Coordinates of C-alpha atoms in Angstrom, one line a residue:
Chain A
V93 CA 29.4 -0.7 12.0
N94 CA 28.0 -4.2 12.6
N95 CA 27.5 -3.4 16.2
T96 CA 23.8 -4.1 16.3
P97 CA 23.1 -2.9 19.9
A98 CA 24.9 0.4 19.1
N99 CA 23.0 0.7 15.8
A100 CA 19.8 0.2 17.7
Q101 CA 20.7 2.8 20.3
I102 CA 21.6 5.3 17.5
A103 CA 18.5 4.5 15.5
D104 CA 16.3 5.0 18.5
Y105 CA 18.0 8.3 19.2
M106 CA 17.5 9.5 15.5
A107 CA 13.9 8.5 15.7
R108 CA 13.4 10.6 18.8
L109 CA 15.2 13.4 17.1
R110 CA 13.0 13.2 14.0
T111 CA 9.9 13.2 16.2
A112 CA 11.2 16.2 18.2
L113 CA 11.9 18.2 15.0
Q114 CA 8.8 17.2 13.1
D115 CA 7.3 20.7 13.4
I116 CA 10.4 22.4 12.1
W117 CA 10.5 23.6 8.5
A118 CA 11.5 20.5 6.5
P119 CA 14.7 21.8 4.7
R120 CA 16.1 23.0 8.0
R121 CA 15.1 19.8 9.8
D122 CA 16.6 17.6 7.2
Q123 CA 19.9 19.4 7.4
I124 CA 20.0 19.2 11.2
I125 CA 19.3 15.5 11.1
A126 CA 21.9 14.9 8.4
D127 CA 24.5 16.9 10.5
V128 CA 23.7 14.9 13.6
E129 CA 24.0 11.7 11.7
D130 CA 27.4 12.9 10.3
H131 CA 28.4 13.9 13.8
I132 CA 27.7 10.4 15.2
A133 CA 29.4 8.8 12.2
A134 CA 32.5 10.9 12.8
A135 CA 32.5 10.2 16.5
L136 CA 32.2 6.5 15.9
D137 CA 35.1 6.7 13.5
E138 CA 37.3 7.9 16.3
M139 CA 36.2 5.0 18.6
K140 CA 37.5 1.5 18.5
D141 CA 34.9 -1.0 19.4
P142 CA 32.5 1.4 21.2
T143 CA 30.7 -0.1 24.1
P144 CA 27.0 0.7 24.7
A145 CA 28.2 3.1 27.4
D146 CA 30.4 4.9 24.9
I147 CA 27.4 5.3 22.6
A148 CA 25.3 6.5 25.4
N149 CA 27.9 9.0 26.4
L150 CA 28.2 10.2 22.8
L151 CA 24.5 10.6 22.5
E152 CA 24.3 12.4 25.8
R153 CA 27.0 14.9 24.7
I154 CA 25.0 15.6 21.6
G155 CA 22.0 16.2 23.8
D156 CA 18.4 15.3 24.3
P157 CA 16.4 15.5 21.0
E158 CA 14.0 17.8 22.7
Q159 CA 16.8 20.1 23.7
I160 CA 18.0 20.3 20.1
A161 CA 14.5 21.0 18.9
A162 CA 14.2 23.7 21.6
A163 CA 17.5 25.2 20.5
A164 CA 16.4 25.2 16.9
L165 CA 13.2 27.1 17.8
S166 CA 14.9 29.6 20.1
D167 CA 17.6 30.2 17.6
D168 CA 15.1 30.8 14.8
P169 CA 11.5 31.3 16.0
G170 CA 10.4 31.5 12.4
L171 CA 10.9 27.8 12.1
A172 CA 8.0 27.0 14.4
P173 CA 4.9 27.1 12.0
P174 CA 5.3 24.9 9.0
S175 CA 4.2 27.7 6.8
A176 CA 6.6 30.2 8.3
A177 CA 9.2 29.3 5.8
R178 CA 7.3 30.9 2.9
P179 CA 9.1 33.8 1.3
G180 CA 8.5 37.1 3.1
Q181 CA 7.2 35.4 6.2
G182 CA 10.1 35.4 8.6
P183 CA 10.2 35.1 12.4
G184 CA 7.1 36.4 14.1
W185 CA 4.9 35.6 11.2
V186 CA 1.2 35.8 11.9
A187 CA -1.8 34.8 9.8
P188 CA -2.7 37.8 7.5
V189 CA -5.9 39.7 8.1
T190 CA -8.1 39.8 5.0
S191 CA -8.3 43.2 3.4
G192 CA -11.6 44.9 4.0
L193 CA -11.1 46.8 0.8
A194 CA -10.7 43.5 -1.1
I195 CA -14.0 42.2 0.3
A196 CA -15.7 45.5 -0.5
S197 CA -14.4 45.4 -4.0
L198 CA -15.7 41.9 -4.6
V199 CA -19.1 42.6 -3.1
L200 CA -19.5 45.8 -5.1
S201 CA -18.4 44.1 -8.3
I202 CA -21.1 41.5 -7.9
L203 CA -23.8 44.1 -7.0
W204 CA -22.9 46.0 -10.2
L205 CA -25.3 48.9 -9.4
A206 CA -25.7 49.9 -13.0
G207 CA -21.9 50.0 -13.4
L208 CA -21.3 52.3 -10.4
G209 CA -20.5 49.3 -8.2
S210 CA -18.2 48.0 -10.9
L211 CA -16.3 51.2 -11.0
L212 CA -15.9 51.4 -7.2
A213 CA -14.9 47.7 -7.2
I214 CA -12.1 48.4 -9.7
I215 CA -10.9 51.4 -7.6
L216 CA -11.1 49.5 -4.3
G217 CA -9.5 46.5 -5.9
F218 CA -6.4 48.5 -6.9
L219 CA -6.3 50.2 -3.5
S220 CA -6.5 46.8 -1.6
L221 CA -3.8 45.3 -3.9
S222 CA -1.4 48.1 -3.0
Q223 CA -2.5 47.9 0.6
I224 CA -1.7 44.1 0.6
R225 CA 1.6 44.7 -1.1
R226 CA 2.6 47.3 1.4
S227 CA 1.4 45.3 4.4
N228 CA 4.4 42.9 4.0
G229 CA 2.2 39.8 4.6
R230 CA 0.1 41.2 7.4
T231 CA -2.9 41.8 5.1
G232 CA -4.3 39.1 2.8
G233 CA -7.2 38.8 0.4
R234 CA -5.2 39.3 -2.8
G235 CA -7.4 36.7 -4.6
L236 CA -10.6 38.6 -3.5
A237 CA -9.2 41.9 -4.7
I238 CA -8.3 40.4 -8.1
A239 CA -11.7 38.8 -8.4
G240 CA -13.3 42.1 -7.6
L241 CA -11.1 43.8 -10.3
I242 CA -12.0 41.2 -12.9
I243 CA -15.8 41.2 -12.2
G244 CA -15.8 45.0 -11.9
T245 CA -14.0 45.3 -15.3
V246 CA -16.6 43.0 -16.9
G247 CA -19.4 45.0 -15.3
V248 CA -18.0 48.2 -16.9
L249 CA -17.1 46.7 -20.3
M250 CA -20.3 44.8 -20.9
P251 CA -22.5 47.9 -20.9
L252 CA -19.9 49.8 -23.0
A253 CA -19.8 46.9 -25.5
W254 CA -23.6 47.1 -25.6
L255 CA -23.5 50.8 -26.3
L256 CA -20.8 50.5 -29.0
L257 CA -22.2 47.4 -30.8
L258 CA -25.9 47.6 -30.4
R259 CA -26.8 51.3 -30.3
P260 CA -25.6 52.0 -33.9
A261 CA -27.9 49.3 -35.2
V262 CA -30.8 50.8 -33.4
S263 CA -30.2 54.3 -34.5
N264 CA -29.5 53.1 -38.1
S265 CA -33.0 51.6 -38.4
A266 CA -34.5 54.7 -36.9
T267 CA -32.7 56.9 -39.5
S268 CA -33.6 54.8 -42.4
S269 CA -37.3 54.8 -41.5
A270 CA -37.2 58.5 -41.9
G271 CA -36.0 58.1 -45.4
S272 CA -38.4 59.0 -48.2
A273 CA -38.4 55.5 -49.8
V274 CA -39.7 53.9 -46.7
N275 CA -41.9 56.9 -46.0
G276 CA -44.3 55.7 -48.8
Q277 CA -44.3 52.3 -47.3
A278 CA -45.0 53.7 -43.9
A279 CA -47.9 55.7 -45.3
A280 CA -49.3 52.7 -47.1
A281 CA -48.9 50.7 -43.9
Q282 CA -50.6 53.4 -42.0
A283 CA -53.5 53.5 -44.5
A284 CA -53.8 49.7 -44.3
A285 CA -53.8 49.9 -40.6
E286 CA -56.5 52.5 -40.8
Q287 CA -58.5 50.4 -43.1
A288 CA -58.1 47.4 -40.9
E289 CA -59.2 49.5 -38.0
A290 CA -62.2 50.8 -39.8
A291 CA -63.2 47.2 -40.8
Q292 CA -62.7 46.1 -37.3
K293 CA -64.9 49.0 -36.1
A294 CA -67.5 48.1 -38.6
A295 CA -67.5 44.5 -37.6
A296 CA -67.7 45.4 -34.0
A297 CA -70.5 47.8 -34.7
A298 CA -72.3 45.1 -36.7
T299 CA -72.0 42.7 -33.9
A300 CA -73.4 45.3 -31.5
A301 CA -76.2 46.1 -33.9
M302 CA -77.1 42.4 -34.3
A303 CA -77.6 42.3 -30.6
V304 CA -80.0 45.1 -30.7
P305 CA -83.7 44.2 -31.3
H306 CA -84.4 47.5 -33.0
C307 CA -81.9 47.7 -35.8
T308 CA -80.3 51.1 -36.2
R309 CA -77.4 50.1 -38.4
G310 CA -76.9 51.8 -41.7
Y311 CA -75.7 54.9 -43.3
H312 CA -78.9 56.2 -44.6
L313 CA -81.5 53.6 -43.7
A314 CA -82.3 51.6 -40.6
V315 CA -84.5 48.8 -39.8
R316 CA -86.5 50.5 -37.2
D317 CA -88.9 47.8 -36.3
G318 CA -89.4 44.2 -36.9
L319 CA -92.8 42.9 -36.9
V320 CA -94.6 40.5 -34.9
S321 CA -98.2 39.8 -34.9
H322 CA -99.1 37.2 -32.4
G323 CA -101.7 34.6 -32.1
R324 CA -103.1 33.6 -35.5
W325 CA -101.7 32.3 -38.6
P326 CA -100.8 33.6 -41.0
L327 CA -98.7 36.0 -39.1
V328 CA -98.6 39.5 -40.4
A329 CA -95.1 40.8 -40.4
R330 CA -94.9 44.5 -40.1
Y331 CA -91.7 46.4 -40.8
Q332 CA -90.6 49.9 -40.8
F333 CA -87.5 51.7 -42.1
V334 CA -86.5 55.1 -41.1
T335 CA -83.7 57.2 -42.6
L336 CA -81.1 58.1 -40.1
K337 CA -80.5 61.4 -41.7
P338 CA -83.1 63.9 -42.7
E339 CA -83.6 63.5 -46.4
S340 CA -85.8 64.8 -49.1
S341 CA -88.5 62.3 -50.1
S342 CA -87.3 62.3 -53.7
S343 CA -84.1 60.7 -52.6
Y344 CA -85.9 57.5 -51.9
G345 CA -88.1 57.5 -54.9
N346 CA -86.5 54.5 -56.3
L347 CA -86.8 52.3 -53.3
L348 CA -89.2 49.7 -54.7
N349 CA -89.8 46.2 -55.6
G350 CA -90.2 44.7 -52.2
R351 CA -90.5 41.0 -52.5
A352 CA -92.1 38.7 -50.0
D353 CA -91.5 35.0 -49.8
G354 CA -90.0 34.9 -53.2
T355 CA -92.8 36.8 -54.7
S356 CA -92.1 40.1 -56.2
A357 CA -94.5 42.6 -54.7
R358 CA -94.7 46.1 -53.8
V359 CA -95.0 45.6 -50.1
F360 CA -94.3 48.9 -48.4
T361 CA -97.4 50.8 -48.0
G362 CA -96.2 54.3 -47.5
A363 CA -93.5 56.7 -46.7
Q364 CA -93.8 59.6 -44.5
S365 CA -91.5 62.2 -43.3
I366 CA -91.3 62.8 -39.6
G367 CA -89.0 65.6 -38.7
G368 CA -87.1 65.0 -42.0
H369 CA -86.6 61.3 -41.2
W370 CA -88.5 59.2 -43.7
H371 CA -90.3 56.2 -42.5
F372 CA -91.1 53.3 -44.8
V373 CA -93.7 51.0 -43.4
G374 CA -95.0 47.7 -44.8
T375 CA -96.6 44.4 -43.9
L376 CA -95.9 40.9 -44.9
P377 CA -98.0 37.7 -44.3
V378 CA -96.0 34.9 -42.9
P379 CA -97.5 31.5 -43.6
A380 CA -98.2 29.1 -40.7
P381 CA -95.3 26.8 -40.1
N382 CA -95.8 23.3 -41.3
A383 CA -93.7 20.3 -42.3
Q384 CA -93.0 22.0 -45.6
N385 CA -92.0 25.4 -44.7
V386 CA -90.1 24.8 -41.5
G387 CA -86.8 26.4 -42.0
S388 CA -87.9 28.3 -45.1
N389 CA -87.4 32.0 -45.4
A390 CA -89.9 34.8 -45.9
V391 CA -87.8 37.5 -47.6
I392 CA -88.5 41.1 -48.3
Q393 CA -86.0 42.8 -50.5
F394 CA -85.7 46.5 -51.2
T395 CA -83.4 47.5 -53.9
G396 CA -82.9 50.8 -55.4
H397 CA -80.5 53.5 -56.5
Y398 CA -79.8 56.5 -54.5
Q399 CA -78.5 59.6 -56.1
S400 CA -75.4 58.9 -58.2
G401 CA -76.0 55.2 -58.7
T402 CA -75.3 53.9 -55.2
L403 CA -77.0 50.6 -54.5
Y404 CA -79.1 50.1 -51.5
L405 CA -80.3 46.7 -50.6
V406 CA -82.5 46.0 -47.7
E407 CA -83.4 42.4 -47.0
I408 CA -85.6 41.3 -44.3
T409 CA -85.9 37.6 -43.6
F410 CA -88.5 35.9 -41.6
R411 CA -87.6 32.4 -40.7
T412 CA -89.7 29.9 -39.2
T413 CA -87.6 27.6 -37.2
A414 CA -90.0 25.0 -35.9
V415 CA -93.6 24.1 -36.2
T416 CA -94.4 24.7 -32.6
S417 CA -92.0 27.3 -31.6
R418 CA -92.1 30.2 -34.0
T419 CA -89.1 32.3 -34.0
F420 CA -88.6 34.9 -36.6
S421 CA -85.7 36.9 -37.4
I422 CA -85.5 40.1 -39.3
C423 CA -82.3 40.9 -41.0
G424 CA -81.5 44.0 -42.8
L425 CA -78.6 44.0 -45.2
L426 CA -77.7 47.5 -46.1
M427 CA -75.2 48.3 -48.7
T428 CA -74.1 51.8 -48.5
E429 CA -70.9 53.1 -50.0
G430 CA -69.2 49.7 -50.0
V431 CA -69.8 49.0 -46.4
S432 CA -72.3 46.3 -45.7
S433 CA -73.6 45.1 -42.4
A434 CA -76.3 42.8 -41.3
V435 CA -78.7 43.3 -38.5
T436 CA -80.9 40.7 -37.0
T437 CA -83.8 40.9 -34.7
T438 CA -85.6 37.9 -33.3
A439 CA -89.1 37.6 -32.0
A440 CA -91.0 34.7 -30.7
S441 CA -94.6 33.8 -31.4
S442 CA -96.6 31.7 -29.1
Chain B
M181 CA 16.5 36.7 34.8
V182 CA 17.0 35.7 38.3
L183 CA 20.4 36.6 39.7
G184 CA 22.5 33.5 40.3
D185 CA 20.7 31.4 37.8
K186 CA 24.0 30.5 36.1
T187 CA 22.6 28.2 33.4
N188 CA 20.2 30.9 32.2
L189 CA 22.8 33.6 32.4
L190 CA 25.2 31.6 30.2
A191 CA 22.4 30.8 27.8
Q192 CA 21.6 34.5 27.4
M193 CA 25.2 35.4 26.9
R194 CA 25.9 32.5 24.6
R195 CA 22.9 33.3 22.4
G196 CA 24.4 36.4 21.0
A197 CA 28.0 35.2 20.7
I198 CA 28.0 31.6 19.7
E199 CA 27.2 32.0 16.0
Y200 CA 30.2 34.4 15.7
C201 CA 32.3 31.8 17.5
V202 CA 31.3 29.3 14.8
L203 CA 32.2 31.9 12.1
A204 CA 35.5 32.6 13.7
L205 CA 36.3 28.8 13.8
L206 CA 35.8 28.7 10.0
R207 CA 37.8 31.8 9.3
K208 CA 41.1 30.0 8.7
E209 CA 39.8 26.8 7.1
E210 CA 36.8 24.8 6.3
R211 CA 35.7 22.2 8.8
Y212 CA 33.1 19.6 9.1
G213 CA 30.3 19.8 11.7
F214 CA 31.8 17.4 14.2
D215 CA 35.1 19.3 14.2
I216 CA 33.3 22.6 14.9
V217 CA 31.2 21.1 17.7
R218 CA 34.1 19.5 19.3
D219 CA 36.2 22.7 19.3
L220 CA 33.3 24.6 20.8
A221 CA 32.7 22.0 23.4
A222 CA 36.4 21.9 24.3
T223 CA 36.1 25.6 25.2
S224 CA 34.6 25.5 28.7
G225 CA 31.0 26.6 29.0
L226 CA 30.3 27.5 25.4
V227 CA 28.5 24.4 24.5
T228 CA 26.8 22.1 26.9
T229 CA 24.9 19.9 24.4
E230 CA 26.7 19.5 21.1
G231 CA 23.6 18.8 19.1
T232 CA 22.3 22.3 19.7
I233 CA 25.0 23.7 17.4
Y234 CA 23.5 22.0 14.4
P235 CA 20.3 24.1 14.3
L236 CA 22.6 27.1 14.5
L237 CA 24.8 25.9 11.6
A238 CA 21.7 25.2 9.5
R239 CA 20.4 28.7 10.1
L240 CA 23.8 30.3 9.3
R241 CA 23.8 28.3 6.0
S242 CA 20.3 29.5 5.2
E243 CA 21.3 33.1 5.9
G244 CA 24.3 32.6 3.5
L245 CA 26.9 33.3 6.2
V246 CA 28.4 29.8 5.6
E247 CA 28.2 27.3 2.8
T248 CA 28.8 23.6 2.6
T249 CA 30.7 21.2 0.4
W250 CA 30.9 17.5 0.3
Q251 CA 34.4 16.1 0.7
E252 CA 35.7 12.6 0.7
S253 CA 36.9 11.4 4.1
R254 CA 39.7 8.9 4.6
Q255 CA 37.2 6.6 6.3
G256 CA 33.5 6.3 5.9
P257 CA 31.1 8.3 3.7
P258 CA 31.9 11.8 2.4
R259 CA 31.5 14.6 4.9
R260 CA 29.8 17.9 4.8
Y261 CA 32.3 20.7 5.2
Y262 CA 31.4 24.2 6.3
R263 CA 33.1 27.2 4.8
I264 CA 32.6 30.9 5.7
T265 CA 31.3 33.1 2.9
P266 CA 32.2 36.8 2.3
E267 CA 28.9 37.7 3.9
G268 CA 30.0 35.7 6.9
E269 CA 33.3 37.4 7.0
F270 CA 31.6 40.8 7.0
A271 CA 29.2 39.8 9.7
L272 CA 32.1 38.4 11.8
A273 CA 34.1 41.6 11.4
G274 CA 31.2 43.7 12.5
F275 CA 30.7 41.5 15.6
V276 CA 34.4 41.6 16.5
Q277 CA 34.3 45.4 16.5
E278 CA 31.1 45.5 18.6
W279 CA 32.3 42.8 20.9
E280 CA 35.5 44.5 21.7
R281 CA 33.7 47.7 22.6
F282 CA 31.1 45.8 24.6
R283 CA 33.6 43.8 26.4
D284 CA 35.7 46.9 27.3
S285 CA 32.7 48.7 28.5
V286 CA 31.5 45.9 30.7
D287 CA 35.1 45.4 32.0
Q288 CA 35.3 49.1 32.7
I289 CA 32.1 49.2 34.6
L290 CA 32.9 46.1 36.5
E291 CA 36.3 47.6 37.6
L292 CA 34.6 50.9 38.5
G293 CA 32.2 49.1 40.7
G294 CA 35.1 47.3 42.4
A295 CA 34.2 43.9 41.2
S296 CA 37.1 41.6 40.9

């Protein structure tokens, strides 16, 4: 036991054996090494004072470590790859080929294709799983197939869940809006929307009318013509109204009390019917601009009642904006049946 | 196999038979590895390198044809003893039957051909 040279010989041999067997499946390798160690121990027991030659002879009889390793491999070829010892992977084990079905399953599950891909992924996933099971280790890709199955299932369940959970809510609201209680509200809302639309139209029309030099805005009356008399002060403003619809003259009998520059005066000079449209024509002197009246207004107002008490107001404003540049605006404010609008026309005087 | 290559011929013939020889050695009693190897080596030609029996023993154990137990030895550490299992007995019986038929057939052919 204390024979150091013998121990060194044996240790060297065992090291060589471990190296030779390093690629053998570990449990098998460990057992072979333990058996050889036992063998040497048993042999040494039988020897009395073994010489180095005895040890060498003993080791020679056991055999070269490479020979033992070769014997282990030829006895059981499945020992060769370290992974060969896994269950179901005996001798002749080769790396499994990944199942094409499993790959297709995973790809389709990801593509989804509005649920069709998911359905196919589930089918292919099951097919590839059974293929892998039957292949006895020759076909791999079980993880891919399971991933395809899971993603495919999610791809099918998500739209189903949406249909079951969200659709009733949508149809409920549709049904309730058909109910009579809400119907009134809907009608009111519709009326409000129509009013808003009308107001919007009116506003848009007013804006458009304002941009037009010859005002044509109004239900019954229109400011046909602003005035401008150029050259000398005081300017004479001339105006003309025309009814948009043919009317009898008596309908406008109460259009009166024109007022110029704050002064109440009957300013329109006459009314005449041209093809049923009544024209009201008048003139107004506009004072020369000076430091005092710059920015002041010359106003003509027509007020009156039409038929069953409807108020018509026409207001024409002449505004001097500067002493040297004389810009006038004429604005008609027509109140007809609750809808009012303003029209403005601008003229310049040199 | 090249004719006359004696080493290779023996290796081929030994490959199929040696594990049953091991099982046969264990039929009567359990033995430890060194014992088995020495007995096999004592029979001319069956074992050239004793160490090569150990991979075989390890495989037989993993196949369940033999099993091992630790037993105290009179001197030194406890030894691993090999014992045949019922599966091993069954396999051995099957081999013995096949072997006898094979051996008779070969002998018969060899005699027919006039080999002596």
